[in-house]
Amino acid sequence: MQFHHHGYISGEPRIRPATGTGIDRPETLPDTMDVLIVGAGPAGHIAAAQLAQFPGIHTRMIERRGERLNLGHADGIQSRSVETFQAFGFAERVMQEGYHITAMAFWTPDPDNPKNIIRSGLPADGSYQISEFPHLIVNQARIQDYFAEAMMNAPAKIKIDFGWQFVSLQVHDDQDYPVEIQLRGSALAQEGLERTVRAKYVIGCDGAHSKVRTAIGRVMSGSESMHAWGVMDVVASTDFPDIRTKCAIQSHDGGNILLIPREGGYLFRMYVDLGVIDEHNAKSIRATPIQDIAARANQIIHPYTLQVKNVAWFSVYEVAHRLTDHFDDVDQADIGTRSPRVFITGDACHTHSAKAGQGMNVSMQDGFNIAWKIAHVLDGRSPAALLDTYSAERQVVASDLIRFDREWSTLMATPPDQLQDPAEVEKYYVKTFEFPSGFMTQYTPSMITGGQQHQNLASGYPVGKRFKSSPVVRVCDMNVLELGHQAPADGRWRIYAFADQTAPGQASALTDFADWLAADPHSPIVRTPATLDPDAWIDAKVIYQQRFDTVNINMVPAVFKPLVGPYALQDYEKVFAASTGPGGDGSDIFTERGISRDGAIVIVRPDQYVAHVLPLSAHQDVGAFFDAVLGPIAP
Amino acid sequence: MQFHHHGYISGEPRIRPATGTGIDRPETLPDTMDVLIVGAGPAGHIAAAQLAQFPGIHTRMIERRGERLNLGHADGIQSRSVETFQAFGFAERVMQEGYHITAMAFWTPDPDNPKNIIRSGLPADGSYQISEFPHLIVNQARIQDYFAEAMMNAPAKIKIDFGWQFVSLQVHDDQDYPVEIQLRGSALAQEGLERTVRAKYVIGCDGAHSKVRTAIGRVMSGSESMHAWGVMDVVASTDFPDIRTKCAIQSHDGGNILLIPREGGYLFRMYVDLGVIDEHNAKSIRATPIQDIAARANQIIHPYTLQVKNVAWFSVYEVAHRLTDHFDDVDQADIGTRSPRVFITGDACHTHSAKAGQGMNVSMQDGFNIAWKIAHVLDGRSPAALLDTYSAERQVVASDLIRFDREWSTLMATPPDQLQDPAEVEKYYVKTFEFPSGFMTQYTPSMITGGQQHQNLASGYPVGKRFKSSPVVRVCDMNVLELGHQAPADGRWRIYAFADQTAPGQASALTDFADWLAADPHSPIVRTPATLDPDAWIDAKVIYQQRFDTVNINMVPAVFKPLVGPYALQDYEKVFAASTGPGGDGSDIFTERGISRDGAIVIVRPDQYVAHVLPLSAHQDVGAFFDAVLGPIAP
């Protein structure tokens, strides 16, 4: 965390001073705004938190409810989401608060006495091999609280406009504020009022029944399965020994339960299979009382019992798998001829079962993906073509998710005697773990994702996948740090220059690259407006192969030690050495991430995905890449 | 973190509901109160945060200033303090915010060219061998912010009463509120007003010029050295390569600097030696301008230079080493005949140089030590004799501190040519590291500290020293956790039952001890009032030697799985297995902390110090120990 460079900060350094639109932000919803986010769920919150880093942009987020969410229905937090929270500054607190999934227990009928269940497997949760962050359970309401805090800590000071419901919108491409939006007051003083507001962009985060989706003519397609589930968040007395472990429980009569222990040590969630339902019977199933769900749970966990003591929430629902074909308001035929103005995210685009704990996570990545792109286009950093990449990137992810979820939820609902192998559920879980952890996303080549020609220079940073962290030593203070954690969600592109073997300051490929970065007209640092800090657009870090105590920081090229703030103070925190441990003999990021000893350039997007891997000598390729991202240099 | 067991908590679970005095707490200072804390510095804040866990007690903390501290003069946070912050719930955030000291650089005159300094040593900071917590630099103002938050998160909801200055006090032993205190309004609406209030106990945390100390007739003794230091918190441009490393710098002309990089990446503190001063010249030295301090710093760091760009704070002071002989209002001759009513802490008892970064740390341990004792006496849990242990324990610590600090600050001020060995400063630093880390404190036998007869049963938990953490596995959810971190500063005593080798539920020494704990009239759990949760006074945990996946939680004695809260829910989080790592093959707390395979009982105080080590069979000794702590059982 860097502060004090604009003068001494006495209070909470996480609260940044208001600037730009954060200073005189209207308390009530104005008539015009740059960005309107419809719906304050996980996708809306992360988009607002990202846009809050751009005080030049006036962002509003409306929510139909009159107040903060009290109890959300999502609670699974994959490690990829915790990584994301780290970038927004609150991972530690969520980890402290959440339930940590370390393993999953599989309970199946006892072969000797099938009326009883026994624990047949206990595979470790796969997150631990893929990320330094855990797999958590925390209620959606709390995640939104943390994002709301991040929105207020950031310079644009974004608060939610509660009590406004989206009605419809029209796009007029030729106007300054092309999107005209009709709203209706749904709570608070404005209840019942009709209003029209205008925005440059709209992000629809308004859930499975999205009216934004309807307004732009997108439709959900897919099937609604007729399998019903009861879900309950309860505290209970029980002798079931794995009550504090995530469990998949299958009983001899085809019943099954997904048990999710919840944060706080006592509460748990149970998804109880209520069986295949008659199409004409859906309504009556939805009226199943909690007592019946608990009774069914008791049948399934026989010989154990549970007695519900307090119910926080319960519901009955059917599984639906649906997807829209396109996530913005540009029809397929018009791509390239007009630029999107309205985007949809999360459940507005894709719905599926809750079983794999995916919904909130994928929605947040949708919101993260679109927000920085809108911000860069609005502040003039990038051409509008950047916005076309949102639907192209995220529709594929949603489609993969629905395929995965359909397989997983079907498998869980299959009676044991119809499985090919009693351990089939467990095997599928272990085999596919990277997907539900959130790490299978790999974007394909586009204006912001390069090709794989030089992938061999950094095999541990696959182009298109998220930038995986590894420990390094910060030279100036010898702190062993996760390199990936030094990248807050501030909307900046990052260039990681992994040095060749020459010592700092000597003639080398690294030195040549640094010279190019510092001086060439196509360098994105040179293109950063002179009124801003030199690292305002591009955060360029260098990682040396040498031991930390042999890197002479005075010899490191100046482009990696920019002078920032009103006192032109040197930033020392972008210079790293590869190997950790006492005396620098620990892990080495070059080895861990498969980086060539001749060095490499790794370019990372503001949403943490690897955009390109290039040789240190590829100055022209770096320039060309950023000429596309930032737009051609004005003649 | 445990919650939801009194019903679903939607918001921040760290904010506990107000109870007792926290519900209708008067906004302004009332005429009577249970405890009055004088002075809102580090000692006062931790005492208030501890007392805030006791909503039956009405605690007030007055502060002369009219508002929050803007910039404090202390900033060194030893690992022992970070351990303490963990118990108060904010260690993670302080660690995220603070500067981490990983090593200390020693710069001395270049033997070949003595006018230049060179780096002659870079020993690692010793904290890392002693604690899992780091050695930090964070400003005192921020530490107080975190404690103030903890005060408000706790059930008693304590806020500071700003703008009141302590004038004097008198103790009338025969009255319900024996301490009569005269105050004067020093700021805000009450400025200039005179008031008398009454309290049962007073804690004087009012600094080196303590008026509480004067009022109880204690005097500081010791010498005021006539060595002057300039201290400045600045941002600067410099080519000194270790500007972001803690340094002791000695120049050929006898000048020396202690350089402390500060949180935020840019600010640093320099203590610049201004030399031995003439007794009659003290006033003029104190008027030394910042320019002169900076000029002297430039001389010392030659051939490097620094140019100050912004000054957050600077001061000139002389080192004073002083100590009072007794930390409460009971004269030596009266100990045992009357009970103390007024206590002094921190700088009110002991002053010394700032060089070893000790002041704030020792002060906080003073406040932590006295607060739970007052609370236990006030709520009837313990006899008043408990209060005699405060001065007895903490005066020795202060005396050791002053001896250490005198050696260290003298050594740092000694010109290199007068040292026996050029590396003498570095060698002293390395040799003595455990002391300034805060881990040398070892209380001697008393009513709350047992003898060492059974120390061999747990050699890694020296009786009288703080309970050192080690990783264990929580059985119910297989989480690998630091055992020491499962002990929030909630004022409870803790009993750690390290089991013998028998499986849970079988006849064994552990089972016998559990039976005794659950049923014997001398068991402190049996003595806990029936209106409270069974673990309200004593948090009893069990650690098995078996692998976590072979501990059948249903067979664990019920005393380690108490039924708590209005729904009588089982607490699963007190049952641990020793060995960590995949498959339980990692570290083993029995090995790490030298615990007998026949098991052991380790009793730990509310302030984290080991009170006793006993065999599992020593039921009577456990009973006798708690009969002293809780008072004899009423006939």
mmCIF file of N, CA and C in Angstrom, chain A residues 1-5 8 10-14 68 70-71 92-93 96-97 99-100 102 139 142 146 235 238-239 243-245 262-266 309-310 312 476-479 554 564 567 569-573, chain B residues 1-5 8 10-14 68 70-71 92-93 96-97 99-100 102 139 142 146 235 238-239 243-245 262-266 309-310 312 476-479 554 564 567 569-573:
data_model
loop_
_atom_site.group_PDB
_atom_site.id
_atom_site.type_symbol
_atom_site.label_atom_id
_atom_site.label_comp_id
_atom_site.label_asym_id
_atom_site.label_seq_id
_atom_site.Cartn_x
_atom_site.Cartn_y
_atom_site.Cartn_z
ATOM 1 N N MET A 1 0.843 -1.182 0.000
ATOM 2 C CA MET A 1 0.000 0.000 0.000
ATOM 3 C C MET A 1 0.889 1.247 0.000
ATOM 4 N N GLN A 2 0.711 2.112 -0.969
ATOM 5 C CA GLN A 2 1.563 3.300 -1.068
ATOM 6 C C GLN A 2 0.760 4.563 -0.767
ATOM 7 N N PHE A 3 1.305 5.386 0.133
ATOM 8 C CA PHE A 3 0.640 6.651 0.475
ATOM 9 C C PHE A 3 1.666 7.586 1.100
ATOM 10 N N HIS A 4 1.253 8.732 1.531
ATOM 11 C CA HIS A 4 2.096 9.782 2.113
ATOM 12 C C HIS A 4 2.843 10.596 1.046
ATOM 13 N N HIS A 5 2.768 10.195 -0.235
ATOM 14 C CA HIS A 5 3.575 10.898 -1.235
ATOM 15 C C HIS A 5 2.908 12.175 -1.740
ATOM 16 N N TYR A 8 1.362 14.009 4.274
ATOM 17 C CA TYR A 8 1.116 13.037 5.335
ATOM 18 C C TYR A 8 -0.366 12.702 5.446
ATOM 19 N N SER A 10 -2.978 11.101 7.838
ATOM 20 C CA SER A 10 -3.097 10.722 9.244
ATOM 21 C C SER A 10 -4.055 9.561 9.447
ATOM 22 N N GLY A 11 -5.124 9.531 8.693
ATOM 23 C CA GLY A 11 -6.183 8.545 8.939
ATOM 24 C C GLY A 11 -6.005 7.276 8.128
ATOM 25 N N GLU A 12 -7.108 6.606 7.880
ATOM 26 C CA GLU A 12 -7.143 5.337 7.158
ATOM 27 C C GLU A 12 -6.579 5.521 5.742
ATOM 28 N N PRO A 13 -5.424 4.929 5.450
ATOM 29 C CA PRO A 13 -4.847 5.170 4.117
ATOM 30 C C PRO A 13 -5.617 4.500 2.995
ATOM 31 N N ARG A 14 -6.494 3.560 3.351
ATOM 32 C CA ARG A 14 -7.292 2.899 2.311
ATOM 33 C C ARG A 14 -8.365 3.838 1.768
ATOM 34 N N ARG A 68 -29.764 -1.885 1.728
ATOM 35 C CA ARG A 68 -28.749 -2.934 1.611
ATOM 36 C C ARG A 68 -29.401 -4.321 1.599
ATOM 37 N N ASN A 70 -30.105 -7.877 2.721
ATOM 38 C CA ASN A 70 -30.033 -8.456 4.065
ATOM 39 C C ASN A 70 -29.469 -9.870 4.054
ATOM 40 N N LEU A 71 -29.948 -10.669 3.103
ATOM 41 C CA LEU A 71 -29.511 -12.061 3.049
ATOM 42 C C LEU A 71 -29.523 -12.474 1.586
ATOM 43 N N GLU A 92 -8.129 -10.254 2.771
ATOM 44 C CA GLU A 92 -7.774 -10.718 4.123
ATOM 45 C C GLU A 92 -9.004 -10.778 5.008
ATOM 46 N N ARG A 93 -9.835 -9.746 4.912
ATOM 47 C CA ARG A 93 -10.991 -9.710 5.804
ATOM 48 C C ARG A 93 -12.034 -10.757 5.438
ATOM 49 N N GLN A 96 -10.790 -14.007 6.732
ATOM 50 C CA GLN A 96 -10.942 -14.106 8.183
ATOM 51 C C GLN A 96 -12.389 -14.445 8.547
ATOM 52 N N GLU A 97 -13.303 -13.965 7.746
ATOM 53 C CA GLU A 97 -14.724 -14.078 8.057
ATOM 54 C C GLU A 97 -15.348 -15.362 7.521
ATOM 55 N N TYR A 99 -16.005 -19.287 5.800
ATOM 56 C CA TYR A 99 -15.729 -20.714 6.010
ATOM 57 C C TYR A 99 -14.750 -21.153 4.928
ATOM 58 N N HIS A 100 -13.682 -21.846 5.313
ATOM 59 C CA HIS A 100 -12.660 -22.303 4.369
ATOM 60 C C HIS A 100 -12.914 -23.769 4.013
ATOM 61 N N THR A 102 -11.622 -27.059 2.797
ATOM 62 C CA THR A 102 -10.313 -27.710 2.627
ATOM 63 C C THR A 102 -10.465 -29.070 1.954
ATOM 64 N N ASN A 139 -21.520 -15.197 2.665
ATOM 65 C CA ASN A 139 -22.764 -14.763 2.038
ATOM 66 C C ASN A 139 -22.546 -13.568 1.121
ATOM 67 N N ARG A 142 -22.436 -9.958 2.359
ATOM 68 C CA ARG A 142 -21.188 -9.455 2.922
ATOM 69 C C ARG A 142 -20.202 -9.071 1.816
ATOM 70 N N TYR A 146 -18.406 -5.378 1.233
ATOM 71 C CA TYR A 146 -16.986 -5.065 1.018
ATOM 72 C C TYR A 146 -16.789 -4.246 -0.259
ATOM 73 N N VAL A 235 -29.492 -23.438 11.606
ATOM 74 C CA VAL A 235 -28.670 -24.025 12.663
ATOM 75 C C VAL A 235 -29.458 -25.200 13.222
ATOM 76 N N THR A 238 -27.271 -31.995 15.670
ATOM 77 C CA THR A 238 -27.125 -33.182 14.836
ATOM 78 C C THR A 238 -25.963 -34.029 15.329
ATOM 79 N N ASP A 239 -26.034 -35.329 15.031
ATOM 80 C CA ASP A 239 -24.886 -36.201 15.295
ATOM 81 C C ASP A 239 -24.189 -36.580 14.000
ATOM 82 N N ILE A 243 -20.795 -32.427 9.808
ATOM 83 C CA ILE A 243 -21.686 -31.268 9.645
ATOM 84 C C ILE A 243 -20.910 -29.993 9.349
ATOM 85 N N ARG A 244 -19.622 -29.935 9.701
ATOM 86 C CA ARG A 244 -18.800 -28.754 9.406
ATOM 87 C C ARG A 244 -17.868 -28.994 8.217
ATOM 88 N N THR A 245 -18.193 -29.973 7.385
ATOM 89 C CA THR A 245 -17.404 -30.265 6.184
ATOM 90 C C THR A 245 -18.340 -30.202 4.983
ATOM 91 N N ARG A 262 -21.446 -23.063 6.700
ATOM 92 C CA ARG A 262 -21.385 -21.620 6.456
ATOM 93 C C ARG A 262 -20.464 -20.919 7.440
ATOM 94 N N GLU A 263 -20.129 -19.703 7.120
ATOM 95 C CA GLU A 263 -19.295 -18.864 7.960
ATOM 96 C C GLU A 263 -19.872 -18.784 9.372
ATOM 97 N N GLY A 264 -19.013 -18.608 10.355
ATOM 98 C CA GLY A 264 -19.468 -18.372 11.719
ATOM 99 C C GLY A 264 -19.501 -19.603 12.614
ATOM 100 N N GLY A 265 -19.306 -20.797 12.041
ATOM 101 C CA GLY A 265 -19.117 -21.980 12.880
ATOM 102 C C GLY A 265 -20.367 -22.769 13.219
ATOM 103 N N TYR A 266 -21.557 -22.256 12.925
ATOM 104 C CA TYR A 266 -22.783 -22.956 13.342
ATOM 105 C C TYR A 266 -23.769 -23.168 12.184
ATOM 106 N N LYS A 309 -32.988 -25.929 14.584
ATOM 107 C CA LYS A 309 -33.270 -25.062 15.731
ATOM 108 C C LYS A 309 -33.679 -23.652 15.306
ATOM 109 N N ASN A 310 -33.136 -23.206 14.174
ATOM 110 C CA ASN A 310 -33.470 -21.852 13.719
ATOM 111 C C ASN A 310 -33.234 -21.789 12.221
ATOM 112 N N ALA A 312 -32.631 -19.464 8.981
ATOM 113 C CA ALA A 312 -32.288 -18.129 8.471
ATOM 114 C C ALA A 312 -33.014 -17.864 7.159
ATOM 115 N N CYS A 476 14.047 -2.965 -2.512
ATOM 116 C CA CYS A 476 14.298 -1.808 -1.641
ATOM 117 C C CYS A 476 14.177 -2.130 -0.165
ATOM 118 N N ASP A 477 13.342 -3.090 0.187
ATOM 119 C CA ASP A 477 13.138 -3.378 1.610
ATOM 120 C C ASP A 477 13.211 -4.868 1.923
ATOM 121 N N MET A 478 13.611 -5.667 0.935
ATOM 122 C CA MET A 478 13.823 -7.103 1.129
ATOM 123 C C MET A 478 12.582 -7.827 1.616
ATOM 124 N N ASN A 479 11.418 -7.272 1.345
ATOM 125 C CA ASN A 479 10.181 -7.959 1.706
ATOM 126 C C ASN A 479 9.900 -9.063 0.687
ATOM 127 N N ASN A 554 20.385 1.789 -7.365
ATOM 128 C CA ASN A 554 20.757 3.027 -8.069
ATOM 129 C C ASN A 554 21.084 2.777 -9.536
ATOM 130 N N VAL A 564 7.017 10.388 -8.760
ATOM 131 C CA VAL A 564 5.556 10.533 -8.700
ATOM 132 C C VAL A 564 5.136 11.590 -7.689
ATOM 133 N N TYR A 567 5.817 15.994 -5.058
ATOM 134 C CA TYR A 567 7.220 16.180 -4.643
ATOM 135 C C TYR A 567 8.183 15.413 -5.546
ATOM 136 N N LEU A 569 8.728 12.233 -5.952
ATOM 137 C CA LEU A 569 9.451 11.239 -5.146
ATOM 138 C C LEU A 569 9.619 9.951 -5.935
ATOM 139 N N GLN A 570 10.772 9.328 -5.725
ATOM 140 C CA GLN A 570 11.045 8.092 -6.432
ATOM 141 C C GLN A 570 10.210 6.960 -5.844
ATOM 142 N N ASP A 571 9.541 6.211 -6.724
ATOM 143 C CA ASP A 571 8.819 5.011 -6.306
ATOM 144 C C ASP A 571 9.799 3.844 -6.385
ATOM 145 N N TYR A 572 10.107 3.268 -5.227
ATOM 146 C CA TYR A 572 11.098 2.179 -5.160
ATOM 147 C C TYR A 572 10.465 0.799 -5.281
ATOM 148 N N GLU A 573 9.154 0.750 -5.381
ATOM 149 C CA GLU A 573 8.482 -0.530 -5.148
ATOM 150 C C GLU A 573 8.146 -1.316 -6.412
ATOM 151 N N MET B 1 -13.684 -17.003 13.670
ATOM 152 C CA MET B 1 -14.734 -16.082 14.077
ATOM 153 C C MET B 1 -16.066 -16.837 14.158
ATOM 154 N N GLN B 2 -16.701 -16.801 15.317
ATOM 155 C CA GLN B 2 -17.948 -17.558 15.488
ATOM 156 C C GLN B 2 -19.131 -16.604 15.646
ATOM 157 N N PHE B 3 -20.171 -16.866 14.879
ATOM 158 C CA PHE B 3 -21.374 -16.032 14.962
ATOM 159 C C PHE B 3 -22.543 -16.815 14.364
ATOM 160 N N HIS B 4 -23.682 -16.227 14.277
ATOM 161 C CA HIS B 4 -24.939 -16.813 13.791
ATOM 162 C C HIS B 4 -25.598 -17.718 14.841
ATOM 163 N N HIS B 5 -24.952 -17.974 16.001
ATOM 164 C CA HIS B 5 -25.544 -18.926 16.945
ATOM 165 C C HIS B 5 -26.594 -18.277 17.847
ATOM 166 N N TYR B 8 -29.386 -15.266 12.842
ATOM 167 C CA TYR B 8 -28.616 -14.875 11.667
ATOM 168 C C TYR B 8 -28.120 -13.432 11.771
ATOM 169 N N SER B 10 -26.698 -10.503 9.650
ATOM 170 C CA SER B 10 -26.592 -10.112 8.251
ATOM 171 C C SER B 10 -25.386 -9.232 7.992
ATOM 172 N N GLY B 11 -25.071 -8.346 8.916
ATOM 173 C CA GLY B 11 -24.015 -7.346 8.684
ATOM 174 C C GLY B 11 -22.650 -7.812 9.140
ATOM 175 N N GLU B 12 -21.795 -6.855 9.435
ATOM 176 C CA GLU B 12 -20.409 -7.087 9.850
ATOM 177 C C GLU B 12 -20.380 -7.925 11.130
ATOM 178 N N PRO B 13 -19.886 -9.173 11.050
ATOM 179 C CA PRO B 13 -19.945 -10.016 12.255
ATOM 180 C C PRO B 13 -18.968 -9.570 13.337
ATOM 181 N N ARG B 14 -17.994 -8.725 12.961
ATOM 182 C CA ARG B 14 -17.046 -8.234 13.969
ATOM 183 C C ARG B 14 -17.717 -7.237 14.918
ATOM 184 N N ARG B 68 -9.374 13.053 17.934
ATOM 185 C CA ARG B 68 -8.454 11.967 17.604
ATOM 186 C C ARG B 68 -7.021 12.472 17.440
ATOM 187 N N ASN B 70 -3.706 13.107 15.723
ATOM 188 C CA ASN B 70 -3.427 13.279 14.291
ATOM 189 C C ASN B 70 -2.122 12.608 13.876
ATOM 190 N N LEU B 71 -1.086 12.788 14.690
ATOM 191 C CA LEU B 71 0.219 12.232 14.342
ATOM 192 C C LEU B 71 0.916 11.886 15.655
ATOM 193 N N GLU B 92 -4.266 -8.428 10.755
ATOM 194 C CA GLU B 92 -4.138 -8.518 9.295
ATOM 195 C C GLU B 92 -4.104 -7.127 8.670
ATOM 196 N N ARG B 93 -4.976 -6.250 9.171
ATOM 197 C CA ARG B 93 -5.033 -4.929 8.542
ATOM 198 C C ARG B 93 -3.811 -4.087 8.870
ATOM 199 N N GLN B 96 -1.078 -5.290 6.662
ATOM 200 C CA GLN B 96 -1.258 -4.824 5.283
ATOM 201 C C GLN B 96 -0.814 -3.368 5.146
ATOM 202 N N GLU B 97 -0.990 -2.617 6.198
ATOM 203 C CA GLU B 97 -0.752 -1.171 6.153
ATOM 204 C C GLU B 97 0.690 -0.798 6.507
ATOM 205 N N TYR B 99 4.935 -0.877 7.410
ATOM 206 C CA TYR B 99 6.236 -1.224 6.826
ATOM 207 C C TYR B 99 6.749 -2.456 7.554
ATOM 208 N N HIS B 100 7.210 -3.463 6.816
ATOM 209 C CA HIS B 100 7.709 -4.698 7.410
ATOM 210 C C HIS B 100 9.236 -4.663 7.487
ATOM 211 N N THR B 102 12.494 -6.477 7.656
ATOM 212 C CA THR B 102 12.984 -7.832 7.410
ATOM 213 C C THR B 102 14.451 -7.964 7.779
ATOM 214 N N ASN B 139 2.304 4.126 12.412
ATOM 215 C CA ASN B 139 2.158 5.221 13.355
ATOM 216 C C ASN B 139 1.158 4.911 14.450
ATOM 217 N N ARG B 142 -2.595 5.402 14.067
ATOM 218 C CA ARG B 142 -3.358 4.349 13.394
ATOM 219 C C ARG B 142 -3.637 3.170 14.327
ATOM 220 N N TYR B 146 -7.358 1.626 15.356
ATOM 221 C CA TYR B 146 -7.801 0.226 15.348
ATOM 222 C C TYR B 146 -8.356 -0.191 16.708
ATOM 223 N N VAL B 235 9.553 13.164 3.649
ATOM 224 C CA VAL B 235 9.803 12.552 2.342
ATOM 225 C C VAL B 235 10.934 13.332 1.698
ATOM 226 N N THR B 238 16.768 11.192 -2.572
ATOM 227 C CA THR B 238 18.081 10.766 -2.067
ATOM 228 C C THR B 238 18.651 9.681 -2.960
ATOM 229 N N ASP B 239 19.972 9.580 -2.968
ATOM 230 C CA ASP B 239 20.622 8.460 -3.641
ATOM 231 C C ASP B 239 21.157 7.453 -2.625
ATOM 232 N N ILE B 243 17.515 3.536 1.609
ATOM 233 C CA ILE B 243 16.537 4.466 2.198
ATOM 234 C C ILE B 243 15.239 3.744 2.613
ATOM 235 N N ARG B 244 14.965 2.581 2.014
ATOM 236 C CA ARG B 244 13.766 1.828 2.404
ATOM 237 C C ARG B 244 14.110 0.627 3.294
ATOM 238 N N THR B 245 15.284 0.678 3.948
ATOM 239 C CA THR B 245 15.693 -0.380 4.870
ATOM 240 C C THR B 245 15.982 0.268 6.222
ATOM 241 N N ARG B 262 9.130 4.277 6.793
ATOM 242 C CA ARG B 262 7.773 4.287 7.329
ATOM 243 C C ARG B 262 6.775 3.676 6.362
ATOM 244 N N GLU B 263 5.619 3.386 6.895
ATOM 245 C CA GLU B 263 4.523 2.839 6.111
ATOM 246 C C GLU B 263 4.223 3.730 4.895
ATOM 247 N N GLY B 264 3.747 3.106 3.819
ATOM 248 C CA GLY B 264 3.297 3.882 2.663
ATOM 249 C C GLY B 264 4.319 3.995 1.542
ATOM 250 N N GLY B 265 5.573 3.592 1.786
ATOM 251 C CA GLY B 265 6.539 3.491 0.699
ATOM 252 C C GLY B 265 7.388 4.715 0.433
ATOM 253 N N TYR B 266 7.110 5.845 1.066
ATOM 254 C CA TYR B 266 7.859 7.060 0.760
ATOM 255 C C TYR B 266 8.421 7.748 2.009
ATOM 256 N N LYS B 309 11.828 16.987 0.948
ATOM 257 C CA LYS B 309 10.802 17.598 0.105
ATOM 258 C C LYS B 309 9.570 18.011 0.896
ATOM 259 N N ASN B 310 9.296 17.289 1.977
ATOM 260 C CA ASN B 310 8.114 17.629 2.780
ATOM 261 C C ASN B 310 8.321 17.066 4.179
ATOM 262 N N ALA B 312 6.621 15.936 7.664
ATOM 263 C CA ALA B 312 5.381 15.602 8.376
ATOM 264 C C ALA B 312 5.487 16.035 9.836
ATOM 265 N N CYS B 476 -13.187 -30.523 12.970
ATOM 266 C CA CYS B 476 -14.522 -30.480 12.360
ATOM 267 C C CYS B 476 -14.497 -30.067 10.896
ATOM 268 N N ASP B 477 -13.512 -29.241 10.513
ATOM 269 C CA ASP B 477 -13.501 -28.749 9.133
ATOM 270 C C ASP B 477 -12.130 -28.882 8.480
ATOM 271 N N MET B 478 -11.189 -29.565 9.169
ATOM 272 C CA MET B 478 -9.864 -29.849 8.618
ATOM 273 C C MET B 478 -9.097 -28.593 8.248
ATOM 274 N N ASN B 479 -9.444 -27.468 8.855
ATOM 275 C CA ASN B 479 -8.683 -26.244 8.602
ATOM 276 C C ASN B 479 -7.370 -26.298 9.378
ATOM 277 N N ASN B 554 -17.642 -37.380 17.390
ATOM 278 C CA ASN B 554 -18.752 -37.785 18.263
ATOM 279 C C ASN B 554 -18.253 -38.450 19.546
ATOM 280 N N VAL B 564 -23.976 -23.972 23.338
ATOM 281 C CA VAL B 564 -23.950 -22.527 23.608
ATOM 282 C C VAL B 564 -25.118 -21.807 22.960
ATOM 283 N N TYR B 567 -30.005 -21.518 21.295
ATOM 284 C CA TYR B 567 -30.443 -22.760 20.656
ATOM 285 C C TYR B 567 -29.655 -23.965 21.146
ATOM 286 N N LEU B 569 -26.560 -24.843 20.719
ATOM 287 C CA LEU B 569 -25.857 -25.450 19.584
ATOM 288 C C LEU B 569 -24.469 -25.910 20.016
ATOM 289 N N GLN B 570 -24.065 -27.027 19.448
ATOM 290 C CA GLN B 570 -22.748 -27.554 19.785
ATOM 291 C C GLN B 570 -21.657 -26.713 19.125
ATOM 292 N N ASP B 571 -20.671 -26.301 19.941
ATOM 293 C CA ASP B 571 -19.491 -25.608 19.418
ATOM 294 C C ASP B 571 -18.473 -26.674 19.031
ATOM 295 N N TYR B 572 -18.190 -26.774 17.734
ATOM 296 C CA TYR B 572 -17.285 -27.811 17.227
ATOM 297 C C TYR B 572 -15.832 -27.342 17.160
ATOM 298 N N GLU B 573 -15.597 -26.077 17.520
ATOM 299 C CA GLU B 573 -14.305 -25.490 17.139
ATOM 300 C C GLU B 573 -13.249 -25.523 18.236
#
